[in-house]
Amino acid sequence: MTVLTTERLILRDWTDDPADLARIYDIYRRPEITRWLGASPGLPMTDPAQAVERLRIWQDRHADDGGRYGTWAVEVRETGQVVGTALLKPLPGRDEAVRTEDIETGWHLHPDSWGHGYATEAARVLVAREFAAGTREIYAVVSPGNEPSMAVARRLGMTHVGQRTDWYGGELLETFVLTAPDA
């Protein structure tokens, strides 16, 4: 199901189609991606079958969100190629089982799709939709040293507010925030 579109991109649900599962595996098996994702169990993937489990985790996490929050495939309209993942969701707190009221946007792109502005474009449309729904602030949290992701946050107009340990089980993260334009 298509969630949002931009001039160049389609943000849609990941599916259990073999092509989607292969792309999930190809993205999340790569140390150059997963090294920035903290202590995520099962990453980097070592077996293509793990893509099915990752998809189920995402689906279960967002099952009760009515489509407002999710972890979506980012597809290039012109080619149909899935270039990565974009997400919008409540941040998990220090107790990772408990959601906070803080909303996060994020992105994980395949290296073959870096440098084209896809992460910025996908996050921009998610942020705009969430602000239209009434959210006042949206965060991006980035592992220290992940300069490309910090650059995306800055291109979105986010302000760096330092390192925080409020989320993801107390992990130290570079924190960026964007306030709704009318706030």
PDB file of C-alpha atoms in Angstrom:
ATOM      1  CA  MET A   1       0.000   0.000   0.000  1.00  0.00           C
ATOM      2  CA  THR A   2       1.276   3.456  -0.926  1.00  0.00           C
ATOM      3  CA  VAL A   3       1.583   5.744   2.076  1.00  0.00           C
ATOM      4  CA  LEU A   4       2.968   8.945   0.536  1.00  0.00           C
ATOM      5  CA  THR A   5       4.457  10.123  -2.716  1.00  0.00           C
ATOM      6  CA  THR A   6       6.847  12.851  -3.768  1.00  0.00           C
ATOM      7  CA  GLU A   7       7.967  13.970  -7.183  1.00  0.00           C
ATOM      8  CA  ARG A   8      10.557  11.177  -7.301  1.00  0.00           C
ATOM      9  CA  LEU A   9       9.558   8.689  -4.610  1.00  0.00           C
ATOM     10  CA  ILE A  10       6.833   6.361  -3.403  1.00  0.00           C
ATOM     11  CA  LEU A  11       6.770   5.517   0.304  1.00  0.00           C
ATOM     12  CA  ARG A  12       4.916   2.259   0.713  1.00  0.00           C
ATOM     13  CA  ASP A  13       4.506  -0.686   3.005  1.00  0.00           C
ATOM     14  CA  TRP A  14       7.232  -3.293   2.871  1.00  0.00           C
ATOM     15  CA  THR A  15       5.688  -6.590   1.724  1.00  0.00           C
ATOM     16  CA  ASP A  16       6.587 -10.251   1.845  1.00  0.00           C
ATOM     17  CA  ASP A  17       7.138 -10.219  -1.915  1.00  0.00           C
ATOM     18  CA  PRO A  18      10.458 -11.978  -2.636  1.00  0.00           C
ATOM     19  CA  ALA A  19      11.932  -8.795  -4.159  1.00  0.00           C
ATOM     20  CA  ASP A  20      11.116  -6.775  -1.021  1.00  0.00           C
ATOM     21  CA  LEU A  21      12.496  -9.476   1.266  1.00  0.00           C
ATOM     22  CA  ALA A  22      15.682  -9.666  -0.799  1.00  0.00           C
ATOM     23  CA  ARG A  23      16.131  -5.906  -0.575  1.00  0.00           C
ATOM     24  CA  ILE A  24      15.507  -5.872   3.198  1.00  0.00           C
ATOM     25  CA  TYR A  25      18.198  -8.517   3.543  1.00  0.00           C
ATOM     26  CA  ASP A  26      20.568  -6.671   1.214  1.00  0.00           C
ATOM     27  CA  ILE A  27      20.229  -3.448   3.220  1.00  0.00           C
ATOM     28  CA  TYR A  28      20.312  -4.869   6.739  1.00  0.00           C
ATOM     29  CA  ARG A  29      23.124  -7.390   6.140  1.00  0.00           C
ATOM     30  CA  ARG A  30      25.576  -4.555   5.495  1.00  0.00           C
ATOM     31  CA  PRO A  31      27.878  -3.473   8.334  1.00  0.00           C
ATOM     32  CA  GLU A  32      28.086   0.025   6.795  1.00  0.00           C
ATOM     33  CA  ILE A  33      24.346   0.345   7.571  1.00  0.00           C
ATOM     34  CA  THR A  34      23.890  -1.708  10.728  1.00  0.00           C
ATOM     35  CA  ARG A  35      26.864  -0.292  12.596  1.00  0.00           C
ATOM     36  CA  TRP A  36      24.823   2.897  13.029  1.00  0.00           C
ATOM     37  CA  LEU A  37      21.710   1.122  14.322  1.00  0.00           C
ATOM     38  CA  GLY A  38      22.899   0.559  17.864  1.00  0.00           C
ATOM     39  CA  ALA A  39      22.413  -2.710  19.654  1.00  0.00           C
ATOM     40  CA  SER A  40      19.631  -3.969  17.405  1.00  0.00           C
ATOM     41  CA  PRO A  41      19.170  -7.714  17.873  1.00  0.00           C
ATOM     42  CA  GLY A  42      19.588  -9.713  14.684  1.00  0.00           C
ATOM     43  CA  LEU A  43      21.681  -7.104  12.882  1.00  0.00           C
ATOM     44  CA  PRO A  44      23.580  -7.345  10.710  1.00  0.00           C
ATOM     45  CA  MET A  45      21.541 -10.097   9.119  1.00  0.00           C
ATOM     46  CA  THR A  46      23.446 -13.230   8.206  1.00  0.00           C
ATOM     47  CA  ASP A  47      20.672 -15.232   6.533  1.00  0.00           C
ATOM     48  CA  PRO A  48      18.072 -14.069   3.987  1.00  0.00           C
ATOM     49  CA  ALA A  49      15.349 -15.740   6.072  1.00  0.00           C
ATOM     50  CA  GLN A  50      15.916 -13.045   8.716  1.00  0.00           C
ATOM     51  CA  ALA A  51      14.242 -10.526   6.392  1.00  0.00           C
ATOM     52  CA  VAL A  52      10.898 -12.205   7.055  1.00  0.00           C
ATOM     53  CA  GLU A  53      11.368 -11.772  10.806  1.00  0.00           C
ATOM     54  CA  ARG A  54      12.431  -8.119  10.411  1.00  0.00           C
ATOM     55  CA  LEU A  55       9.318  -7.428   8.316  1.00  0.00           C
ATOM     56  CA  ARG A  56       7.118  -9.042  11.002  1.00  0.00           C
ATOM     57  CA  ILE A  57       8.772  -6.931  13.722  1.00  0.00           C
ATOM     58  CA  TRP A  58       7.955  -3.774  11.761  1.00  0.00           C
ATOM     59  CA  GLN A  59       4.389  -4.894  11.041  1.00  0.00           C
ATOM     60  CA  ASP A  60       3.755  -5.861  14.666  1.00  0.00           C
ATOM     61  CA  ARG A  61       5.296  -2.622  15.971  1.00  0.00           C
ATOM     62  CA  HIS A  62       2.923  -0.513  13.885  1.00  0.00           C
ATOM     63  CA  ALA A  63      -0.168  -2.770  13.805  1.00  0.00           C
ATOM     64  CA  ASP A  64      -2.208  -0.451  16.025  1.00  0.00           C
ATOM     65  CA  ASP A  65      -1.000   2.842  14.540  1.00  0.00           C
ATOM     66  CA  GLY A  66      -3.609   3.083  11.771  1.00  0.00           C
ATOM     67  CA  GLY A  67      -0.963   3.940   9.175  1.00  0.00           C
ATOM     68  CA  ARG A  68       0.165   7.090  10.974  1.00  0.00           C
ATOM     69  CA  TYR A  69       3.475   5.546  12.038  1.00  0.00           C
ATOM     70  CA  GLY A  70       5.507   2.963  10.241  1.00  0.00           C
ATOM     71  CA  THR A  71       8.674   1.630   8.723  1.00  0.00           C
ATOM     72  CA  TRP A  72       8.231   1.959   4.965  1.00  0.00           C
ATOM     73  CA  ALA A  73       9.992   1.051   1.757  1.00  0.00           C
ATOM     74  CA  VAL A  74      11.263   4.015  -0.264  1.00  0.00           C
ATOM     75  CA  GLU A  75      10.859   3.325  -3.969  1.00  0.00           C
ATOM     76  CA  VAL A  76      12.039   5.438  -6.900  1.00  0.00           C
ATOM     77  CA  ARG A  77       9.006   6.168  -9.109  1.00  0.00           C
ATOM     78  CA  GLU A  78      10.935   6.159 -12.377  1.00  0.00           C
ATOM     79  CA  THR A  79      12.681   2.817 -11.890  1.00  0.00           C
ATOM     80  CA  GLY A  80      10.673   0.940  -9.254  1.00  0.00           C
ATOM     81  CA  GLN A  81      13.908   0.314  -7.339  1.00  0.00           C
ATOM     82  CA  VAL A  82      13.569   0.219  -3.561  1.00  0.00           C
ATOM     83  CA  VAL A  83      16.389   2.411  -2.260  1.00  0.00           C
ATOM     84  CA  GLY A  84      15.842   1.987   1.456  1.00  0.00           C
ATOM     85  CA  THR A  85      13.646   2.508   4.480  1.00  0.00           C
ATOM     86  CA  ALA A  86      12.019   5.612   5.940  1.00  0.00           C
ATOM     87  CA  LEU A  87      10.361   5.624   9.316  1.00  0.00           C
ATOM     88  CA  LEU A  88       8.175   7.735  11.529  1.00  0.00           C
ATOM     89  CA  LYS A  89       7.362   6.421  14.985  1.00  0.00           C
ATOM     90  CA  PRO A  90       7.195   7.138  18.684  1.00  0.00           C
ATOM     91  CA  LEU A  91      10.668   6.804  20.145  1.00  0.00           C
ATOM     92  CA  PRO A  92      11.146   3.909  22.553  1.00  0.00           C
ATOM     93  CA  GLY A  93      12.242   5.089  25.988  1.00  0.00           C
ATOM     94  CA  ARG A  94      14.956   3.891  28.305  1.00  0.00           C
ATOM     95  CA  ASP A  95      12.736   0.857  28.789  1.00  0.00           C
ATOM     96  CA  GLU A  96      12.596   0.003  25.112  1.00  0.00           C
ATOM     97  CA  ALA A  97       9.257  -1.764  25.500  1.00  0.00           C
ATOM     98  CA  VAL A  98       7.594   1.556  26.373  1.00  0.00           C
ATOM     99  CA  ARG A  99       6.920   4.186  23.725  1.00  0.00           C
ATOM    100  CA  THR A 100       7.478   7.819  24.586  1.00  0.00           C
ATOM    101  CA  GLU A 101       5.447  10.773  23.328  1.00  0.00           C
ATOM    102  CA  ASP A 102       8.491  11.873  21.287  1.00  0.00           C
ATOM    103  CA  ILE A 103       8.196  11.221  17.550  1.00  0.00           C
ATOM    104  CA  GLU A 104      11.192  10.141  15.476  1.00  0.00           C
ATOM    105  CA  THR A 105      11.857  10.218  11.776  1.00  0.00           C
ATOM    106  CA  GLY A 106      14.665   8.165  10.335  1.00  0.00           C
ATOM    107  CA  TRP A 107      16.116   6.602   7.215  1.00  0.00           C
ATOM    108  CA  HIS A 108      18.284   3.644   6.212  1.00  0.00           C
ATOM    109  CA  LEU A 109      19.338   3.679   2.574  1.00  0.00           C
ATOM    110  CA  HIS A 110      21.218   1.092   0.573  1.00  0.00           C
ATOM    111  CA  PRO A 111      24.730   2.311  -0.304  1.00  0.00           C
ATOM    112  CA  ASP A 112      23.871   2.167  -4.021  1.00  0.00           C
ATOM    113  CA  SER A 113      21.334   4.913  -3.319  1.00  0.00           C
ATOM    114  CA  TRP A 114      23.405   7.281  -1.204  1.00  0.00           C
ATOM    115  CA  GLY A 115      23.989  10.823  -2.425  1.00  0.00           C
ATOM    116  CA  HIS A 116      20.754  11.304  -4.379  1.00  0.00           C
ATOM    117  CA  GLY A 117      18.742  13.176  -1.734  1.00  0.00           C
ATOM    118  CA  TYR A 118      16.285  10.305  -1.253  1.00  0.00           C
ATOM    119  CA  ALA A 119      16.562  10.238   2.547  1.00  0.00           C
ATOM    120  CA  THR A 120      15.919  13.980   2.806  1.00  0.00           C
ATOM    121  CA  GLU A 121      13.019  13.838   0.357  1.00  0.00           C
ATOM    122  CA  ALA A 122      11.353  10.888   2.099  1.00  0.00           C
ATOM    123  CA  ALA A 123      11.802  12.311   5.604  1.00  0.00           C
ATOM    124  CA  ARG A 124      10.583  15.753   4.508  1.00  0.00           C
ATOM    125  CA  VAL A 125       7.206  14.406   3.355  1.00  0.00           C
ATOM    126  CA  LEU A 126       6.808  12.277   6.505  1.00  0.00           C
ATOM    127  CA  VAL A 127       7.611  15.255   8.736  1.00  0.00           C
ATOM    128  CA  ALA A 128       5.153  17.494   6.866  1.00  0.00           C
ATOM    129  CA  ARG A 129       2.382  14.933   7.238  1.00  0.00           C
ATOM    130  CA  GLU A 130       3.086  14.485  10.958  1.00  0.00           C
ATOM    131  CA  PHE A 131       3.099  18.244  11.569  1.00  0.00           C
ATOM    132  CA  ALA A 132      -0.254  18.457   9.741  1.00  0.00           C
ATOM    133  CA  ALA A 133      -1.551  15.813  12.198  1.00  0.00           C
ATOM    134  CA  GLY A 134      -0.726  18.147  15.090  1.00  0.00           C
ATOM    135  CA  THR A 135       2.649  16.968  16.356  1.00  0.00           C
ATOM    136  CA  ARG A 136       4.714  19.931  17.589  1.00  0.00           C
ATOM    137  CA  GLU A 137       8.241  18.453  17.503  1.00  0.00           C
ATOM    138  CA  ILE A 138       9.923  15.665  15.566  1.00  0.00           C
ATOM    139  CA  TYR A 139      13.290  14.165  16.423  1.00  0.00           C
ATOM    140  CA  ALA A 140      16.049  12.450  14.518  1.00  0.00           C
ATOM    141  CA  VAL A 141      18.473  10.461  16.639  1.00  0.00           C
ATOM    142  CA  VAL A 142      21.812   9.512  15.153  1.00  0.00           C
ATOM    143  CA  SER A 143      24.696   7.399  16.385  1.00  0.00           C
ATOM    144  CA  PRO A 144      27.745   9.562  17.120  1.00  0.00           C
ATOM    145  CA  GLY A 145      30.026   9.645  14.098  1.00  0.00           C
ATOM    146  CA  ASN A 146      27.310   9.064  11.498  1.00  0.00           C
ATOM    147  CA  GLU A 147      28.029  12.296   9.648  1.00  0.00           C
ATOM    148  CA  PRO A 148      25.895  11.504   6.551  1.00  0.00           C
ATOM    149  CA  SER A 149      22.755  11.019   8.677  1.00  0.00           C
ATOM    150  CA  MET A 150      23.508  14.148  10.662  1.00  0.00           C
ATOM    151  CA  ALA A 151      23.782  15.996   7.349  1.00  0.00           C
ATOM    152  CA  VAL A 152      20.319  14.746   6.350  1.00  0.00           C
ATOM    153  CA  ALA A 153      18.896  16.013   9.656  1.00  0.00           C
ATOM    154  CA  ARG A 154      20.458  19.422   9.011  1.00  0.00           C
ATOM    155  CA  ARG A 155      19.092  19.505   5.437  1.00  0.00           C
ATOM    156  CA  LEU A 156      15.662  18.927   6.949  1.00  0.00           C
ATOM    157  CA  GLY A 157      16.187  22.110   8.977  1.00  0.00           C
ATOM    158  CA  MET A 158      16.591  20.235  12.245  1.00  0.00           C
ATOM    159  CA  THR A 159      18.557  21.759  15.091  1.00  0.00           C
ATOM    160  CA  HIS A 160      21.252  19.753  16.828  1.00  0.00           C
ATOM    161  CA  VAL A 161      20.499  19.781  20.559  1.00  0.00           C
ATOM    162  CA  GLY A 162      23.447  17.680  21.680  1.00  0.00           C
ATOM    163  CA  GLN A 163      23.800  14.114  22.847  1.00  0.00           C
ATOM    164  CA  ARG A 164      20.976  12.531  24.827  1.00  0.00           C
ATOM    165  CA  THR A 165      20.256   9.179  26.448  1.00  0.00           C
ATOM    166  CA  ASP A 166      16.469   9.450  26.765  1.00  0.00           C
ATOM    167  CA  TRP A 167      15.600   6.724  24.236  1.00  0.00           C
ATOM    168  CA  TYR A 168      16.583   3.307  22.938  1.00  0.00           C
ATOM    169  CA  GLY A 169      17.479   1.898  26.314  1.00  0.00           C
ATOM    170  CA  GLY A 170      19.714   4.828  27.255  1.00  0.00           C
ATOM    171  CA  GLU A 171      21.941   4.670  24.178  1.00  0.00           C
ATOM    172  CA  LEU A 172      23.983   7.869  23.685  1.00  0.00           C
ATOM    173  CA  LEU A 173      22.625   9.550  20.542  1.00  0.00           C
ATOM    174  CA  GLU A 174      23.171  12.793  18.667  1.00  0.00           C
ATOM    175  CA  THR A 175      19.768  14.439  18.856  1.00  0.00           C
ATOM    176  CA  PHE A 176      18.168  16.739  16.324  1.00  0.00           C
ATOM    177  CA  VAL A 177      14.765  18.378  16.617  1.00  0.00           C
ATOM    178  CA  LEU A 178      12.440  20.189  14.255  1.00  0.00           C
ATOM    179  CA  THR A 179       9.559  22.264  15.580  1.00  0.00           C
ATOM    180  CA  ALA A 180       6.318  22.644  13.635  1.00  0.00           C
ATOM    181  CA  PRO A 181       6.360  25.871  11.574  1.00  0.00           C
ATOM    182  CA  ASP A 182       3.321  27.311  13.350  1.00  0.00           C
ATOM    183  CA  ALA A 183       4.426  26.343  16.859  1.00  0.00           C
TER     184      ALA A 183
END
